[in-house]
Tab-separated table of C-alpha atoms in Angstrom:
chain	number	residue	atom	x	y	z
A	95	MET	CA	-28.693	48.296	15.177
A	96	ASN	CA	-26.916	48.088	18.666
A	97	PHE	CA	-25.147	45.517	19.932
A	98	ASP	CA	-24.970	44.457	23.680
A	99	TRP	CA	-21.881	42.167	24.376
A	100	SER	CA	-22.053	42.283	28.089
A	101	SER	CA	-23.605	39.112	28.548
A	102	ILE	CA	-20.632	36.752	26.748
A	103	PRO	CA	-17.912	37.440	29.672
A	104	GLY	CA	-20.336	34.976	32.217
A	105	ALA	CA	-21.433	32.902	29.522
A	106	LEU	CA	-18.123	31.465	28.924
A	107	PRO	CA	-18.046	28.547	31.583
A	108	ILE	CA	-21.420	27.212	30.205
A	109	LEU	CA	-20.307	27.998	26.083
A	110	TRP	CA	-17.517	25.808	27.798
A	111	GLN	CA	-18.919	22.811	28.632
A	112	GLY	CA	-20.839	22.907	25.072
A	113	MET	CA	-17.265	23.242	23.297
A	114	ILE	CA	-16.604	20.169	25.299
A	115	VAL	CA	-19.423	18.663	23.584
A	116	THR	CA	-18.461	19.446	19.946
A	117	LEU	CA	-15.011	18.570	20.350
A	118	GLU	CA	-16.004	14.927	21.667
A	119	ILE	CA	-18.460	14.792	18.583
A	120	THR	CA	-15.341	15.692	16.434
A	121	LEU	CA	-12.735	13.220	17.639
A	122	VAL	CA	-15.127	10.480	18.136
A	123	GLY	CA	-16.329	10.896	14.837
A	124	VAL	CA	-12.346	11.088	13.045
A	125	LEU	CA	-11.459	8.189	15.266
A	126	PHE	CA	-14.323	5.983	14.662
A	127	GLY	CA	-14.821	7.636	11.036
A	128	ILE	CA	-11.200	6.538	10.099
A	129	LEU	CA	-11.230	3.314	11.849
A	130	ILE	CA	-14.505	1.858	10.372
A	131	GLY	CA	-13.402	4.024	6.571
A	132	THR	CA	-10.374	2.062	6.638
A	133	LEU	CA	-12.251	-1.497	7.074
A	134	LEU	CA	-15.061	-0.498	4.326
A	135	ALA	CA	-11.735	0.534	1.998
A	136	MET	CA	-10.116	-2.864	2.888
A	137	LEU	CA	-13.669	-4.532	2.275
A	138	ARG	CA	-14.057	-2.308	-1.125
A	139	LEU	CA	-10.521	-3.115	-2.686
A	140	SER	CA	-11.296	-6.776	-1.361
A	141	PRO	CA	-11.638	-9.956	-4.243
A	142	ASN	CA	-14.143	-10.839	-2.708
A	143	ARG	CA	-17.101	-9.377	-4.466
A	144	LEU	CA	-19.785	-9.350	-1.821
A	145	TRP	CA	-17.587	-7.911	0.487
A	146	SER	CA	-16.821	-5.033	-1.996
A	147	TRP	CA	-20.036	-4.551	-2.934
A	148	LEU	CA	-21.478	-4.324	0.550
A	149	SER	CA	-19.137	-1.642	1.294
A	150	ALA	CA	-20.075	0.066	-1.852
A	151	ALA	CA	-23.296	-0.205	-0.926
A	152	TYR	CA	-22.826	1.512	2.409
A	153	VAL	CA	-20.518	4.483	1.146
A	154	THR	CA	-23.053	5.523	-2.075
A	155	VAL	CA	-26.028	5.428	0.910
A	156	PHE	CA	-24.312	7.654	3.421
A	157	ARG	CA	-23.262	9.713	1.014
A	158	SER	CA	-26.167	9.938	-0.660
A	159	ILE	CA	-28.234	11.419	2.401
A	160	PRO	CA	-28.052	14.605	3.968
A	161	LEU	CA	-26.444	14.632	7.518
A	162	VAL	CA	-29.482	15.991	9.179
A	163	MET	CA	-31.613	13.097	8.153
A	164	VAL	CA	-29.131	10.530	9.019
A	165	LEU	CA	-29.450	12.385	12.114
A	166	PHE	CA	-33.152	12.322	12.873
A	167	TRP	CA	-33.187	8.607	11.737
A	168	PHE	CA	-30.412	7.496	14.525
A	169	HIS	CA	-32.512	10.123	17.003
A	170	LEU	CA	-36.132	8.369	16.479
A	171	ILE	CA	-35.785	5.155	14.949
A	172	LEU	CA	-32.272	2.994	15.409
A	173	VAL	CA	-30.822	4.319	18.421
A	174	PRO	CA	-34.024	4.233	21.140
A	175	LEU	CA	-34.985	0.902	19.145
A	176	VAL	CA	-31.213	-0.694	20.102
A	177	ALA	CA	-31.135	1.006	23.706
A	178	GLY	CA	-34.548	-0.569	23.832
A	179	LEU	CA	-33.232	-3.798	23.138
A	180	LEU	CA	-30.141	-4.043	25.283
A	181	PHE	CA	-31.466	-2.224	28.236
A	182	PRO	CA	-35.524	-2.749	28.440
A	183	GLY	CA	-37.455	-0.465	30.630
A	184	LYS	CA	-34.853	2.434	30.995
A	185	ARG	CA	-34.730	5.894	30.115
A	186	LEU	CA	-31.535	7.053	28.749
A	187	GLU	CA	-29.888	10.187	28.186
A	188	LEU	CA	-29.206	8.903	24.390
A	189	GLY	CA	-28.517	12.480	22.931
A	190	LEU	CA	-24.896	12.375	22.920
A	191	LEU	CA	-24.379	8.526	22.446
A	192	THR	CA	-26.517	9.258	19.462
A	193	ALA	CA	-24.782	12.006	17.961
A	194	LEU	CA	-21.492	10.308	18.243
A	195	THR	CA	-23.080	7.062	16.510
A	196	ALA	CA	-24.623	9.007	13.787
A	197	PHE	CA	-21.468	10.744	12.852
A	198	SER	CA	-19.052	7.630	13.344
A	199	LEU	CA	-21.228	6.322	10.768
A	200	PHE	CA	-21.548	9.232	8.823
A	201	GLU	CA	-18.051	10.114	8.584
A	202	ALA	CA	-16.322	6.851	7.829
A	203	SER	CA	-18.425	6.632	4.304
A	204	TYR	CA	-16.624	9.967	3.041
A	205	TYR	CA	-13.162	8.710	4.790
A	206	ALA	CA	-13.560	5.257	3.198
A	207	GLU	CA	-13.451	7.469	-0.424
A	208	ILE	CA	-9.983	9.087	0.925
A	209	ILE	CA	-8.688	6.005	1.996
A	210	ARG	CA	-9.314	4.126	-0.909
A	211	ALA	CA	-7.842	6.870	-3.108
A	212	GLY	CA	-4.602	6.534	-0.545
A	213	ILE	CA	-4.053	2.732	-0.500
A	214	LEU	CA	-4.216	3.040	-4.212
A	215	SER	CA	-2.309	5.844	-5.423
A	216	VAL	CA	0.640	3.112	-3.590
A	217	THR	CA	1.765	1.261	-6.500
A	218	LYS	CA	0.962	-2.419	-7.685
A	219	GLY	CA	4.826	-2.554	-6.902
A	220	GLN	CA	4.896	-2.089	-3.169
A	221	PHE	CA	2.619	-4.881	-3.054
A	222	HIS	CA	4.432	-7.102	-5.298
A	223	ALA	CA	7.578	-6.336	-3.292
A	224	GLY	CA	5.685	-6.988	0.289
A	225	LEU	CA	3.959	-10.670	-1.575
A	226	ALA	CA	7.844	-11.599	-2.549
A	227	LEU	CA	9.142	-11.448	0.825
A	228	GLY	CA	6.512	-13.838	1.916
A	229	MET	CA	4.172	-11.363	4.047
A	230	ASN	CA	0.162	-12.208	2.898
A	231	ARG	CA	-1.696	-10.028	2.132
A	232	GLY	CA	-2.885	-8.764	5.384
A	233	GLN	CA	0.473	-8.218	6.466
A	234	VAL	CA	1.499	-6.378	3.054
A	235	MET	CA	-1.413	-4.091	3.841
A	236	ARG	CA	-0.681	-3.302	7.526
A	237	VAL	CA	2.864	-2.692	7.156
A	238	VAL	CA	3.043	-1.642	3.524
A	239	ILE	CA	0.546	-0.096	2.096
A	240	LEU	CA	-1.751	1.616	4.468
A	241	PRO	CA	1.486	3.185	6.477
A	242	GLN	CA	2.226	4.956	3.185
A	243	ALA	CA	-0.869	5.500	2.110
A	244	LEU	CA	-1.935	7.170	5.822
A	245	ARG	CA	0.827	9.541	5.162
A	246	ARG	CA	-0.205	10.806	1.979
A	247	MET	CA	-3.647	10.937	3.166
A	248	VAL	CA	-2.733	13.235	6.214
A	249	PRO	CA	-3.913	16.713	5.239
A	250	LEU	CA	-7.077	14.949	3.539
A	251	LEU	CA	-8.131	13.363	6.452
A	252	LEU	CA	-7.488	16.258	8.778
A	253	THR	CA	-9.368	18.717	6.072
A	254	GLN	CA	-11.994	16.361	6.295
A	255	ALA	CA	-11.913	16.765	10.803
A	256	ILE	CA	-12.119	20.576	9.905
A	257	ILE	CA	-15.686	20.053	8.257
A	258	LEU	CA	-17.070	17.239	10.525
A	259	PHE	CA	-16.092	20.183	13.717
A	260	GLN	CA	-18.224	22.461	11.701
A	261	ASP	CA	-21.411	20.114	10.668
A	262	SER	CA	-21.404	19.139	14.348
A	263	THR	CA	-23.651	22.078	14.775
A	264	LEU	CA	-26.325	20.031	13.167
A	265	VAL	CA	-27.046	18.304	16.541
A	266	TYR	CA	-29.093	21.260	17.331
A	267	VAL	CA	-31.682	18.822	15.558
A	268	ILE	CA	-31.762	16.368	18.260
A	269	ASN	CA	-32.052	18.942	20.855
A	270	LEU	CA	-27.985	18.596	22.164
A	271	ASP	CA	-26.141	21.053	23.592
A	272	ASP	CA	-23.036	21.322	21.758
A	273	PHE	CA	-21.022	24.830	21.401
A	274	PHE	CA	-23.468	26.238	19.002
A	275	ARG	CA	-26.756	25.301	20.548
A	276	LYS	CA	-25.323	26.902	24.378
A	277	ALA	CA	-24.742	30.267	22.562
A	278	TYR	CA	-28.324	29.970	20.870
A	279	ASN	CA	-30.093	29.240	24.014
A	280	ILE	CA	-28.329	31.930	26.130
A	281	GLY	CA	-28.820	34.116	23.932
A	282	ASN	CA	-32.404	33.354	23.469
A	283	THR	CA	-33.207	33.436	27.415
A	284	VAL	CA	-30.885	37.102	27.656
A	285	GLY	CA	-32.146	38.475	24.676
A	286	THR	CA	-28.941	39.150	23.151
A	287	LEU	CA	-28.931	36.449	20.298
A	288	ASN	CA	-27.400	38.247	17.762
A	289	GLU	CA	-24.263	38.630	19.547
A	290	LEU	CA	-23.906	35.363	21.008
A	291	ILE	CA	-24.592	34.027	17.012
A	292	LEU	CA	-22.257	36.415	16.117
A	293	PHE	CA	-19.825	35.614	18.179
A	294	ALA	CA	-20.223	31.395	18.284
A	295	GLY	CA	-19.287	32.371	14.406
A	296	ALA	CA	-16.448	33.720	15.239
A	297	VAL	CA	-15.122	31.423	17.579
A	298	TYR	CA	-15.469	28.921	15.046
A	299	LEU	CA	-14.292	30.905	12.283
A	300	VAL	CA	-10.903	31.418	14.594
A	301	ILE	CA	-10.432	27.914	15.048
A	302	CYS	CA	-11.199	26.458	11.327
A	303	THR	CA	-8.781	29.449	10.107
A	304	LEU	CA	-5.726	27.919	12.746
A	305	ALA	CA	-6.330	24.455	11.386
A	306	SER	CA	-6.580	24.786	8.460
A	307	GLY	CA	-3.204	26.851	8.399
A	308	CYS	CA	-1.903	24.090	10.058
A	309	VAL	CA	-2.774	21.306	7.729
A	310	ARG	CA	-1.565	23.317	5.449
A	311	GLN	CA	2.278	23.593	7.298
A	312	LEU	CA	1.835	19.754	7.857
A	313	HIS	CA	1.222	18.986	4.156
A	314	ARG	CA	4.477	21.363	3.084
A	315	LYS	CA	6.275	19.577	5.616
A	316	LEU	CA	5.344	15.760	4.575
A	317	THR	CA	5.244	17.050	0.818
A	318	VAL	CA	8.970	17.396	1.445
A	319	LEU	CA	9.368	14.588	3.515
A	320	PRO	CA	11.324	11.701	0.876
A	321	VAL	CA	8.330	9.929	-0.501
A	322	LYS	CA	9.490	7.773	-3.142
B	54	MET	CA	15.366	-26.523	-8.291
B	55	ILE	CA	12.797	-24.519	-10.635
B	56	SER	CA	10.687	-26.514	-13.136
B	57	ILE	CA	8.547	-24.657	-15.809
B	58	ARG	CA	6.511	-27.386	-17.906
B	59	ASN	CA	3.773	-25.984	-20.616
B	60	VAL	CA	3.062	-23.331	-18.866
B	61	SER	CA	0.329	-20.936	-20.656
B	62	LYS	CA	-1.147	-17.156	-19.806
B	63	TRP	CA	-3.217	-15.257	-21.251
B	64	TYR	CA	-4.956	-11.608	-20.541
B	65	GLY	CA	-8.221	-11.876	-22.025
B	66	GLU	CA	-8.020	-12.285	-25.777
B	67	PHE	CA	-3.970	-11.713	-25.219
B	68	GLN	CA	-1.602	-14.997	-24.845
B	69	ALA	CA	1.406	-13.790	-22.892
B	70	LEU	CA	2.586	-17.270	-22.579
B	71	ALA	CA	2.493	-20.086	-24.834
B	72	LYS	CA	3.838	-23.766	-23.421
B	73	CYS	CA	6.530	-22.704	-21.875
B	74	SER	CA	8.680	-25.155	-20.795
B	75	THR	CA	12.466	-24.906	-19.053
B	76	GLU	CA	14.431	-26.522	-16.088
B	77	VAL	CA	16.645	-24.461	-13.892
B	78	SER	CA	19.176	-26.635	-11.660
B	79	LYS	CA	20.442	-25.962	-7.878
B	80	GLY	CA	23.622	-23.409	-8.529
B	81	GLU	CA	22.334	-22.923	-12.140
B	82	VAL	CA	22.449	-19.480	-13.463
B	83	VAL	CA	19.933	-18.999	-16.072
B	84	VAL	CA	19.240	-15.739	-18.435
B	85	ILE	CA	16.069	-15.169	-19.760
B	86	CYS	CA	16.379	-12.284	-22.900
B	87	GLY	CA	13.829	-10.980	-25.669
B	88	PRO	CA	12.190	-7.622	-26.994
B	89	SER	CA	9.907	-5.999	-24.868
B	90	GLY	CA	6.518	-7.369	-24.409
B	91	SER	CA	7.641	-11.060	-25.197
B	92	GLY	CA	6.484	-12.575	-21.704
B	93	LYS	CA	9.984	-12.394	-19.820
B	94	SER	CA	8.885	-10.723	-16.813
B	95	THR	CA	5.890	-12.183	-16.658
B	96	LEU	CA	6.792	-15.917	-16.512
B	97	ILE	CA	9.136	-15.342	-13.870
B	98	LYS	CA	6.855	-13.439	-11.669
B	99	CYS	CA	4.571	-16.742	-12.430
B	100	VAL	CA	7.462	-18.570	-10.501
B	101	ASN	CA	6.528	-17.168	-7.465
B	102	GLY	CA	3.120	-17.191	-7.890
B	103	LEU	CA	3.064	-13.157	-8.331
B	104	GLU	CA	1.067	-13.857	-11.694
B	105	LEU	CA	-0.955	-16.882	-12.099
B	106	PHE	CA	-1.166	-19.030	-15.159
B	107	GLN	CA	-4.109	-20.744	-16.543
B	108	GLU	CA	-2.434	-23.550	-18.049
B	109	GLY	CA	0.940	-25.832	-17.173
B	110	GLU	CA	2.515	-26.202	-14.176
B	111	ILE	CA	5.725	-24.743	-12.102
B	112	TRP	CA	7.437	-26.255	-9.455
B	113	VAL	CA	10.013	-25.024	-7.155
B	114	ASP	CA	11.810	-26.917	-4.674
B	115	GLY	CA	9.368	-29.955	-4.973
B	116	ILE	CA	6.459	-27.787	-4.106
B	117	SER	CA	3.517	-26.491	-7.171
B	118	VAL	CA	2.937	-23.087	-7.590
B	119	ALA	CA	-0.465	-23.540	-8.927
B	120	ASP	CA	-1.619	-26.121	-6.348
B	121	ARG	CA	-4.209	-24.101	-4.421
B	122	LYS	CA	-3.009	-25.983	-1.639
B	123	THR	CA	0.299	-24.804	-1.643
B	124	ASP	CA	1.218	-22.088	0.963
B	125	LEU	CA	2.011	-19.145	-1.307
B	126	PRO	CA	3.559	-17.198	1.315
B	127	LYS	CA	5.158	-19.395	2.593
B	128	LEU	CA	6.706	-20.690	-0.672
B	129	ARG	CA	7.273	-16.566	-1.970
B	130	SER	CA	9.498	-16.287	1.625
B	131	ARG	CA	12.025	-19.365	0.161
B	132	VAL	CA	12.352	-17.274	-3.483
B	133	GLY	CA	13.934	-14.129	-3.597
B	134	MET	CA	12.656	-11.476	-6.467
B	135	VAL	CA	14.698	-8.520	-7.100
B	136	PHE	CA	12.408	-5.578	-8.939
B	137	GLN	CA	12.993	-3.772	-11.824
B	138	HIS	CA	11.871	-0.147	-9.881
B	139	PHE	CA	14.115	-1.686	-6.856
B	140	GLU	CA	10.460	-1.110	-4.497
B	141	LEU	CA	12.095	-0.790	-1.447
B	142	PHE	CA	9.800	0.363	1.565
B	143	PRO	CA	10.296	4.026	1.211
B	144	HIS	CA	8.753	4.874	4.821
B	145	LEU	CA	11.260	2.654	6.486
B	146	THR	CA	14.390	3.321	7.189
B	147	ILE	CA	17.631	0.673	5.024
B	148	LEU	CA	17.923	-1.635	7.880
B	149	ASP	CA	14.157	-1.843	8.684
B	150	ASN	CA	13.458	-2.774	4.804
B	151	VAL	CA	15.981	-5.804	5.431
B	152	THR	CA	14.397	-6.927	8.773
B	153	LEU	CA	11.258	-6.580	8.243
B	154	ALA	CA	10.341	-9.698	6.534
B	155	GLN	CA	12.629	-11.352	8.549
B	156	CYS	CA	10.756	-11.036	11.833
B	157	ARG	CA	7.201	-10.739	9.954
B	158	VAL	CA	7.690	-13.904	8.036
B	159	LEU	CA	10.696	-16.229	9.987
B	160	GLY	CA	9.993	-14.732	13.639
B	161	ARG	CA	13.820	-14.140	14.038
B	162	SER	CA	14.108	-12.050	16.541
B	163	LYS	CA	14.795	-7.734	16.026
B	164	LYS	CA	18.568	-8.857	17.227
B	165	GLN	CA	19.000	-11.539	14.674
B	166	ALA	CA	17.672	-10.017	11.928
B	167	ALA	CA	19.472	-6.871	12.475
B	168	GLU	CA	23.341	-9.104	12.742
B	169	LYS	CA	21.823	-10.934	9.721
B	170	ALA	CA	20.928	-7.118	7.832
B	171	VAL	CA	24.264	-5.949	9.056
B	172	GLN	CA	26.642	-8.764	7.133
B	173	LEU	CA	24.460	-8.337	3.933
B	174	LEU	CA	24.591	-5.033	3.667
B	175	GLU	CA	28.224	-5.266	4.193
B	176	MET	CA	28.322	-7.783	1.329
B	177	VAL	CA	26.899	-5.303	-0.547
B	178	GLY	CA	28.724	-2.317	0.501
B	179	LEU	CA	26.493	-0.342	2.421
B	180	VAL	CA	26.488	-0.828	6.008
B	181	GLU	CA	26.829	2.849	6.437
B	182	GLN	CA	23.605	3.203	5.100
B	183	LYS	CA	21.837	1.730	7.374
B	184	PRO	CA	20.151	4.558	9.270
B	185	LYS	CA	18.862	6.152	5.990
B	186	PHE	CA	16.075	6.131	3.996
B	187	PRO	CA	15.495	4.954	0.212
B	188	ALA	CA	15.095	8.155	-0.976
B	189	GLN	CA	18.540	9.543	0.114
B	190	LEU	CA	20.466	6.483	-1.451
B	191	SER	CA	21.340	6.499	-4.893
B	192	GLY	CA	18.983	4.010	-7.709
B	193	GLY	CA	22.313	1.221	-7.681
B	194	GLN	CA	22.623	1.940	-3.921
B	195	GLN	CA	18.805	1.047	-3.779
B	196	GLN	CA	18.923	-1.918	-5.952
B	197	ARG	CA	21.811	-3.467	-3.911
B	198	VAL	CA	19.356	-3.057	-0.899
B	199	ALA	CA	16.936	-4.690	-2.457
B	200	ILE	CA	19.003	-8.038	-3.184
B	201	ALA	CA	20.413	-7.792	0.344
B	202	ARG	CA	16.903	-7.640	1.108
B	203	ALA	CA	15.785	-10.804	-0.673
B	204	LEU	CA	19.028	-12.861	0.306
B	205	ALA	CA	18.226	-11.921	3.964
B	206	MET	CA	15.420	-14.457	3.704
B	207	ASP	CA	17.906	-17.552	2.993
B	208	PRO	CA	16.120	-18.073	-0.141
B	209	VAL	CA	16.885	-21.132	-2.256
B	210	ALA	CA	16.787	-19.223	-5.187
B	211	MET	CA	16.945	-16.042	-6.553
B	212	LEU	CA	14.336	-14.200	-9.496
B	213	PHE	CA	15.648	-11.273	-11.116
B	214	ASP	CA	13.111	-8.935	-13.005
B	215	GLU	CA	15.237	-6.634	-15.288
B	216	PRO	CA	17.306	-5.280	-12.517
B	217	THR	CA	19.236	-2.675	-14.129
B	218	SER	CA	16.576	-1.160	-16.992
B	219	ALA	CA	16.082	1.365	-14.585
B	220	LEU	CA	19.294	2.400	-13.643
B	221	ASP	CA	21.909	5.166	-14.785
B	222	PRO	CA	24.376	3.328	-17.234
B	223	GLU	CA	27.243	4.637	-14.595
B	224	MET	CA	25.207	2.450	-11.719
B	225	ILE	CA	24.794	-0.680	-13.646
B	226	ASN	CA	28.065	-2.312	-12.946
B	227	GLU	CA	28.034	-2.054	-8.982
B	228	VAL	CA	24.394	-4.047	-9.324
B	229	LEU	CA	25.884	-7.100	-11.886
B	230	ASP	CA	29.017	-7.014	-9.556
B	231	VAL	CA	26.692	-8.387	-6.448
B	232	MET	CA	24.797	-10.232	-8.459
B	233	VAL	CA	28.124	-12.301	-10.229
B	234	ARG	CA	29.372	-13.088	-7.019
B	235	LEU	CA	25.981	-14.308	-5.911
B	236	ALA	CA	26.601	-16.804	-9.280
B	237	GLN	CA	29.909	-17.338	-8.556
B	238	PHE	CA	28.664	-18.718	-4.588
B	239	GLY	CA	26.875	-20.652	-5.907
B	240	MET	CA	23.215	-19.288	-5.634
B	241	THR	CA	20.260	-20.875	-8.115
B	242	MET	CA	19.559	-18.037	-10.334
B	243	LEU	CA	16.665	-16.568	-12.951
B	244	VAL	CA	17.722	-13.529	-14.374
B	245	VAL	CA	15.108	-11.376	-16.621
B	246	THR	CA	17.946	-8.716	-18.374
B	247	HIS	CA	19.484	-6.948	-21.662
B	248	GLU	CA	22.744	-7.517	-20.086
B	249	MET	CA	24.926	-9.960	-22.488
B	250	GLY	CA	27.560	-9.051	-21.100
B	251	PHE	CA	26.529	-10.317	-17.641
B	252	ALA	CA	25.221	-13.465	-19.632
B	253	LYS	CA	28.376	-14.159	-21.160
B	254	ARG	CA	30.238	-14.075	-17.542
B	255	VAL	CA	27.699	-16.276	-15.400
B	256	ALA	CA	25.175	-17.464	-17.044
B	257	ASP	CA	24.725	-21.278	-17.578
B	258	ARG	CA	22.202	-21.136	-20.092
B	259	VAL	CA	20.212	-18.199	-22.003
B	260	ILE	CA	16.543	-18.612	-22.803
B	261	PHE	CA	15.281	-16.369	-25.558
B	262	MET	CA	11.716	-15.313	-25.898
B	263	ASP	CA	9.518	-14.090	-28.386
B	264	ARG	CA	5.957	-13.443	-27.998
B	265	GLY	CA	5.073	-15.033	-25.561
B	266	GLU	CA	7.236	-18.391	-26.107
B	267	ILE	CA	10.569	-19.647	-25.377
B	268	VAL	CA	12.379	-19.687	-28.581
B	269	GLU	CA	15.734	-20.966	-28.137
B	270	ASP	CA	17.209	-22.296	-24.437
B	271	ARG	CA	20.383	-23.215	-25.033
B	272	PRO	CA	23.979	-23.109	-23.032
B	273	LYS	CA	25.393	-19.806	-23.453
B	274	GLN	CA	28.138	-20.496	-25.791
B	275	PRO	CA	26.833	-22.032	-28.448
B	276	PHE	CA	23.699	-19.401	-28.452
B	277	PHE	CA	25.938	-16.181	-28.465
B	278	GLU	CA	28.589	-17.831	-31.121
B	279	LYS	CA	25.591	-19.473	-33.412
B	280	PRO	CA	21.720	-18.532	-32.507
B	281	GLU	CA	19.829	-21.050	-34.049
B	282	THR	CA	16.671	-18.676	-35.139
B	283	GLU	CA	16.630	-15.795	-36.675
B	284	ARG	CA	14.536	-13.898	-34.433
B	285	ALA	CA	17.295	-14.233	-31.525
B	286	ARG	CA	19.626	-13.642	-34.227
B	287	GLN	CA	18.076	-10.371	-34.640
B	288	PHE	CA	17.620	-9.175	-31.657
B	289	LEU	CA	20.807	-9.869	-30.544
B	290	SER	CA	22.422	-8.413	-33.429
B	291	LYS	CA	20.679	-5.084	-32.416
B	292	ILE	CA	21.243	-5.988	-29.083
B	293	LEU	CA	24.698	-6.345	-29.328
B	294	THR	CA	25.740	-3.740	-32.449
B	295	HIS	CA	26.006	-0.953	-29.936
C-alpha cells in the first residue's frame, strides 16, 4: 500500500477550522457539564427527597443511553422543537448548538457522579465546623466543602475532559464538521482517505497523550499539597 | 445561659440520650465526663443543633433550639464550638480560617475581621503562623487556632467536644492553658473531656454520664472526693489511677 501525504499541508487551514469546532464542543461540554453536574450533585445530596430522586433519575437516564443516540435525539427532535417554538418559521443552522447542548447535558451526568463522590470525600466534621460558626448550609457548601472537593477532583475532571475530547468525534452523525469529519471529507474528496484518517488519529493521539501527562503531573502536585 | 430539660434522643432503636437535664449559668464552667459511648458528645452537639433530639427542650440564652422557627445559623453563630479533630479548613490560611465566618456571618469588613483575628491569634500565641496553612501546624497549634476561630464570633458560650483527645501528650497542656485562661476570663463553658486535672482546676461542676444518662451532676469538690454512684466511682478510679 502506498501512502500519499501530499494533500495534508494544503488541508491544514480547513482542518484547523474543524479543530476549532472540536475544541468548542470540548470546552463548552466541560464547562457546562461541571456547572450542571455540580448542581445535580448538590440536589442529589440535598435532604429533599424529591430533588434527590429527580437528580438520581437524570443521572441514571443519561448514563444508560449511548451518546450517539442522545446526539440523534437532540438533532432530530429536541433542538428543532425548541427552536421552532422560540423562533417560529426561521431556518436556523443548529448543528453546533445541538452538539453543545447534547454534550453539556450528557457530560453533566458523568460530572455529577465525580462531584458527588468528591463532596462525600470531605468529612462530616468539616460540615459541622462550618455550621457551628453560624454559616447556613449553602454557605458551608460554597466556601468550605466545594473548594476542597473540587481540588481533590481536578485530576478526574480533567480525565473526563480528555474522554469528552475524543467522544466529540461522534458529532459526525449529525453532520457537524469537527476536526475528524473535516479530515474525512477532505480525504474522501481528494482520494487520500487512509492518509487523512491516519493523520487525524495521530493528532488525537498526540493531544490526548500530552494532556494525560499534564494531568499526571498535576495530580502529583495536588497530592503533595497539604490536604489535611 | 444553657438549659437542658429532659432531652432524649434515639438512633433508631438505640437510645443515645435518656431524659438529660442540666443548667449552665453565665460564667460557669461545667465539665462532662464518662465512658466512651455514654452520649457526652451527642449531648453537647444537641446544644447548638448539630444533632437533633426527639424529646425535651434546650434553651440557649433564652432561645429554644428545638423550635422549628428558631434561626439555627444565628443561634450557632453565638455559641462557639471546638472539635476533637480541630476541623480547621485545610484550604484556607490560618488568618482566613479565623476571618471567614466573621465576614460571611457577622458581616464584618475584611479589615475589622483581620484585626480581631490578629488579636485572638496573639492571645493563643500563634500570630506568626497566620499566613500558613493548617497542615503546616502541629495538632496543639491547630486546636488553639480553632479556639481563636470560635472566639472571633464573640460567642456567649463555648462548647468543647473532647478538645485534647486527638493530641499527642506533649501538646495537651498548651491547649488546656488557653482553656483555663478562658475560664478565668469568665467565659461560659461546657466541656466534654477526660482531663480531670482541668476539671479540678477550673470546673464549677462536673457531670458524669453513662449510657445516655446524666448519672451525677455536682460541684467538683464533692464529686471528686466522694462520688455518689458506683458507676462514677469505677470510672474515676479507672482514669485517675494511672
